Amino acid sequence: MLALMLVLVSQWWLAAPADARVDKAFGEPVTIGSPIENVAIFDAAFGKEDGRDVMYTTVTGKPAIFQVVDLVSREVLCKYRLEGTESSWTHVTLPDGTVYIGGNGKLYTYSPATKELRDLGGIGESVVYGLTYDEQGRVYFGSYPNAKVGRYDPSTGEMRDYGSVMPGQSYTRATAYHNGYLYAGIGIQGSLVKVNVETGEKEPIPLPTYGGAVQNAQVYQLDAAGKYIVAGLSGGNNALLFYDTEAGAWSDTYFLDNKGIRLSYGEPGSNKVYFVQNNRLMELDLISMEAVDTGIEYTTYLRNTAWIEMPNDPDLPGKSLATVMWSGAVAYMNLETKKVKSVTYPFSGNPIPIQTLEKGPDGKLYMSGYPGGKGASYSPITGEIETFSLGQAEGMAALGDKMYFGLYPGGRIWELDVNQPIQDGVNPKEIYKIPHQDRPFIMTPGDGKLFIGTIPDYGELGGSLTVYDPSLGPEQGFTVYEDVVHNQSIVGLAVRNGKLYGSTTVAGGLGIDPTETAAKIFVWDIASGKKLQEFVPSIPGATVQPGMISGLSIGPDGLLWAAADGTIFAMDPETMNIVKSANIYPSVSNYGRWRPVHIRWGEDGYMYTTLAGRITVIDPNEPEAAITLSTTPLMTLGDDGHIYYSDDTLLKKIEVTKGSGAVHIPIEIPLLNGSFDQPAENGVIPGWSSLFNLTPNVSFGLSNEQSVSEPNSLRITDASTTETVAVASDSVPVKPGTAYTARFQVYLKEGRTLASMNYYDANHKQVGGTSLQITAGSGKWQQLEMSAVAPENAAYVRLVLFCSQLWTTKAYYDDASISYTETVTPDQLPDWLESQIDQGKVRHPLAQQLTNAIRQAHFHYGEGRLEQAVHQLENALKHLERSGEEDIQANTRNGIQSVIRAFIQSWQ
């Protein structure tokens, strides 16, 4: 049992074996470089260090780099790698000068006195948000994905976990401490929670709506100011709200269109605070609650701030309000001169991961990074890389001479004219924002239009279909169809003959669970803007009902191809019947949330796809014939026919060249009683045996209740979650290094079942294999298969049909077989034939006749005379047909004939 379960676990990511029927040669991956290097900063804190005004910040990267910069001299004083963290959303400086940094589930601390940085650990969450502190110097923080609150006490080293402050929610995005209570800002569904920091008692405080004037959204910002807890909402109309801690109620004062992550405080002793509204810096009197425009325009988000004096700068007399910007520059806002000055500091940038990769109309490869801020183009012809300002593009598409980018957050669409110079703010530029949507993951051109499928906002279900007609321009050309497939998001699109074919994921925005259980396919009439059809496909060979279907593409064969989990399948676009299907990676299930699988078509007619997150090359005529090259979710084909793909921050290339001309003959290994039609003798099924003791709860036997090939099938029954049943075939010899495929029919009546193909060494000790979990397709026969390469020390293989002790089942199996493919290249053909002769399988004079014909065929092939080569192969076939049993054994004759006929078909 342990061995079977270990196979399940260890083979979860087992790649499909390379199938040489895809007749191409693939070079070793070549690293082009890191196209996108960026200084991406989410947050900073300010302080004094050795008498200098300094800023503490973290540059996003792998790992993130915490840096200390002198604001006046513009020197980076020191840097520290935050191992285990890629970015920081929150920093805070305590009154004693100690700095705390929130990372990927970890809290770090930096001492300006000792210059030491320490990793303090966390509370088991993925991200730390919203740092604040109390009178005792204890530091509080929020988290994702369980909306927890934590506290670190530097005097004791204790890390306290207060648990989820609002079960069912994902984010505690902000915190603020006031008079013995911690206030936690919740998202996705916005709320405020008051936490007693000693007892841990929690009190929810619903957000006000002011009669509908304020739209609810996640609480992104919290600050304690005077008697108020100031809450900034991200989303809706971006309200800034004030909770009166003395009255225990929300103030009547609120402001809309706030643009901030933190509130700014006036000079010490002042009752003033500052925030940004409609791109204006506003000054609020906390006594009168009246806000006035300072006369300063500031167009980005206000983050942590400090009052800093910049000597010898006439634009910034006295002290200016300083805040960090996304790019790492610091903006100084001077209340006297009303000027804003941006100062760039020499932060060390980092290569950032490639988020999207697509070929443009000019043949260049376009990329965006994560986090957003920069995009890049790469020319395969010149090798030139050009970077430009760009947010986090989730999807891209080329249409005409334009490149379109779908940006997160906010479902924003940008346009780049590839015939014009790149100029930040001008080309590319934003042309539209899709309402209520967040992530445009799929963008597909067709019929002169651009079709966009999106994921909705945080906490929402139901993606949109957006259609853009460039001939009408951005003002009139966009049409949005909401919730096309109820409560599902669109991640696949393809266009053919006036119809749009779409596919979905059951997932919505972050922070909400799906309500639907299965992804769908739909058909859309482009002219009328109406949905014609919607259905859940029954995919042959799929072992689970997929929650995401993507990769939609019209192939050169006119079929509509799609991908789900490890399965590739094709539909007739007129009838929508599935006509081809192959489960290339049968051990993969529940693959993907939003990011689509992509399918590209080479001029060679092969499919190049990111099925199950792996570069997979497939022969569409025989979709089970596939080669796995590398692991990545992002890949495209260049105009040069080579494969370009992302490896985290790196852009890489795999050169594709002409193949060997090999032919491939499937060879089936005799599996005793694979059809289960031989009768049992004294309860023993010929060719099959039990691996465990049978009890009244677990059993197996021949059955005529269900069968594919009559009269019988194998029935296995498991009625217990503490026992198991497993039936194994007799051992069959194998050749190490050869890929074997097990095929069988299964009828799942109840529960779930499993099958494994296990390899054993000469001592019958298991040395490898692969497994398949079957949970879908109940109530019908389905043909499944699994493949794996025999390890170096493998001597035998067995097919095992079973049920884990953790599950129950009633299932039937039939028509089980194991096979491999004999591969012979033209150059190997003469030697291959001679090996058959040397083994005594072909006698003289037939052996001499075949040798002469094959050598002549090989000679003509080498000279490019295919017609003469085929003629010689046909002569060889005639010699075989005239031969008798004394010349060659029947099975050897059949094998040689199969190889020769395969070459004839290939050369014709």
PDB file of N, CA and C in Angstrom, residues 718-745:
ATOM      1  N   ASP A 718     -14.551  -1.694  -3.113  1.00  0.00           N
ATOM      2  CA  ASP A 718     -13.944  -1.290  -1.843  1.00  0.00           C
ATOM      3  C   ASP A 718     -14.993  -0.497  -1.072  1.00  0.00           C
ATOM      4  N   ALA A 719     -15.481  -1.059   0.016  1.00  0.00           N
ATOM      5  CA  ALA A 719     -16.518  -0.412   0.812  1.00  0.00           C
ATOM      6  C   ALA A 719     -15.970   0.162   2.116  1.00  0.00           C
ATOM      7  N   SER A 720     -14.630   0.221   2.247  1.00  0.00           N
ATOM      8  CA  SER A 720     -14.027   0.671   3.501  1.00  0.00           C
ATOM      9  C   SER A 720     -12.972   1.733   3.231  1.00  0.00           C
ATOM     10  N   THR A 721     -12.866   2.726   4.137  1.00  0.00           N
ATOM     11  CA  THR A 721     -11.829   3.751   4.031  1.00  0.00           C
ATOM     12  C   THR A 721     -10.592   3.399   4.847  1.00  0.00           C
ATOM     13  N   THR A 722     -10.534   2.173   5.333  1.00  0.00           N
ATOM     14  CA  THR A 722      -9.353   1.720   6.073  1.00  0.00           C
ATOM     15  C   THR A 722      -8.743   0.464   5.466  1.00  0.00           C
ATOM     16  N   GLU A 723      -9.329  -0.035   4.376  1.00  0.00           N
ATOM     17  CA  GLU A 723      -8.796  -1.211   3.690  1.00  0.00           C
ATOM     18  C   GLU A 723      -8.614  -0.875   2.219  1.00  0.00           C
ATOM     19  N   THR A 724      -7.951  -1.766   1.506  1.00  0.00           N
ATOM     20  CA  THR A 724      -7.697  -1.496   0.099  1.00  0.00           C
ATOM     21  C   THR A 724      -7.763  -2.783  -0.712  1.00  0.00           C
ATOM     22  N   VAL A 725      -7.983  -2.604  -2.005  1.00  0.00           N
ATOM     23  CA  VAL A 725      -7.987  -3.709  -2.946  1.00  0.00           C
ATOM     24  C   VAL A 725      -7.081  -3.319  -4.111  1.00  0.00           C
ATOM     25  N   ALA A 726      -6.265  -4.279  -4.563  1.00  0.00           N
ATOM     26  CA  ALA A 726      -5.355  -4.022  -5.673  1.00  0.00           C
ATOM     27  C   ALA A 726      -5.140  -5.311  -6.447  1.00  0.00           C
ATOM     28  N   VAL A 727      -5.324  -5.235  -7.775  1.00  0.00           N
ATOM     29  CA  VAL A 727      -5.175  -6.391  -8.647  1.00  0.00           C
ATOM     30  C   VAL A 727      -4.080  -6.060  -9.657  1.00  0.00           C
ATOM     31  N   ALA A 728      -3.057  -6.930  -9.757  1.00  0.00           N
ATOM     32  CA  ALA A 728      -1.904  -6.654 -10.605  1.00  0.00           C
ATOM     33  C   ALA A 728      -1.786  -7.699 -11.699  1.00  0.00           C
ATOM     34  N   SER A 729      -1.355  -7.240 -12.876  1.00  0.00           N
ATOM     35  CA  SER A 729      -1.093  -8.163 -13.978  1.00  0.00           C
ATOM     36  C   SER A 729       0.173  -8.953 -13.697  1.00  0.00           C
ATOM     37  N   ASP A 730       0.382 -10.018 -14.462  1.00  0.00           N
ATOM     38  CA  ASP A 730       1.657 -10.717 -14.399  1.00  0.00           C
ATOM     39  C   ASP A 730       2.773  -9.787 -14.866  1.00  0.00           C
ATOM     40  N   SER A 731       3.979 -10.035 -14.398  1.00  0.00           N
ATOM     41  CA  SER A 731       5.127  -9.224 -14.810  1.00  0.00           C
ATOM     42  C   SER A 731       5.434  -9.442 -16.284  1.00  0.00           C
ATOM     43  N   VAL A 732       5.788  -8.359 -16.963  1.00  0.00           N
ATOM     44  CA  VAL A 732       6.137  -8.396 -18.380  1.00  0.00           C
ATOM     45  C   VAL A 732       7.529  -7.797 -18.539  1.00  0.00           C
ATOM     46  N   PRO A 733       8.443  -8.429 -19.269  1.00  0.00           N
ATOM     47  CA  PRO A 733       9.796  -7.877 -19.443  1.00  0.00           C
ATOM     48  C   PRO A 733       9.762  -6.540 -20.187  1.00  0.00           C
ATOM     49  N   VAL A 734      10.680  -5.651 -19.798  1.00  0.00           N
ATOM     50  CA  VAL A 734      10.797  -4.350 -20.457  1.00  0.00           C
ATOM     51  C   VAL A 734      12.260  -4.044 -20.729  1.00  0.00           C
ATOM     52  N   LYS A 735      12.504  -3.041 -21.600  1.00  0.00           N
ATOM     53  CA  LYS A 735      13.849  -2.577 -21.920  1.00  0.00           C
ATOM     54  C   LYS A 735      14.070  -1.227 -21.246  1.00  0.00           C
ATOM     55  N   PRO A 736      15.096  -1.096 -20.394  1.00  0.00           N
ATOM     56  CA  PRO A 736      15.360   0.191 -19.737  1.00  0.00           C
ATOM     57  C   PRO A 736      15.529   1.310 -20.757  1.00  0.00           C
ATOM     58  N   GLY A 737      15.021   2.505 -20.395  1.00  0.00           N
ATOM     59  CA  GLY A 737      15.128   3.656 -21.266  1.00  0.00           C
ATOM     60  C   GLY A 737      14.045   3.754 -22.314  1.00  0.00           C
ATOM     61  N   THR A 738      13.187   2.747 -22.402  1.00  0.00           N
ATOM     62  CA  THR A 738      12.094   2.751 -23.370  1.00  0.00           C
ATOM     63  C   THR A 738      10.818   3.249 -22.698  1.00  0.00           C
ATOM     64  N   ALA A 739      10.056   4.042 -23.427  1.00  0.00           N
ATOM     65  CA  ALA A 739       8.786   4.551 -22.900  1.00  0.00           C
ATOM     66  C   ALA A 739       7.679   3.539 -23.181  1.00  0.00           C
ATOM     67  N   TYR A 740       6.962   3.162 -22.143  1.00  0.00           N
ATOM     68  CA  TYR A 740       5.847   2.222 -22.269  1.00  0.00           C
ATOM     69  C   TYR A 740       4.543   2.943 -21.945  1.00  0.00           C
ATOM     70  N   THR A 741       3.496   2.508 -22.610  1.00  0.00           N
ATOM     71  CA  THR A 741       2.167   3.096 -22.409  1.00  0.00           C
ATOM     72  C   THR A 741       1.188   1.996 -22.039  1.00  0.00           C
ATOM     73  N   ALA A 742       0.482   2.210 -20.934  1.00  0.00           N
ATOM     74  CA  ALA A 742      -0.587   1.291 -20.530  1.00  0.00           C
ATOM     75  C   ALA A 742      -1.921   1.895 -20.941  1.00  0.00           C
ATOM     76  N   ARG A 743      -2.751   1.089 -21.581  1.00  0.00           N
ATOM     77  CA  ARG A 743      -4.092   1.532 -21.969  1.00  0.00           C
ATOM     78  C   ARG A 743      -5.113   0.570 -21.377  1.00  0.00           C
ATOM     79  N   PHE A 744      -6.285   1.129 -21.035  1.00  0.00           N
ATOM     80  CA  PHE A 744      -7.344   0.294 -20.481  1.00  0.00           C
ATOM     81  C   PHE A 744      -8.661   1.045 -20.559  1.00  0.00           C
ATOM     82  N   GLN A 745      -9.720   0.301 -20.459  1.00  0.00           N
ATOM     83  CA  GLN A 745     -11.065   0.875 -20.365  1.00  0.00           C
ATOM     84  C   GLN A 745     -11.506   0.789 -18.910  1.00  0.00           C
TER      85      GLN A 745
END
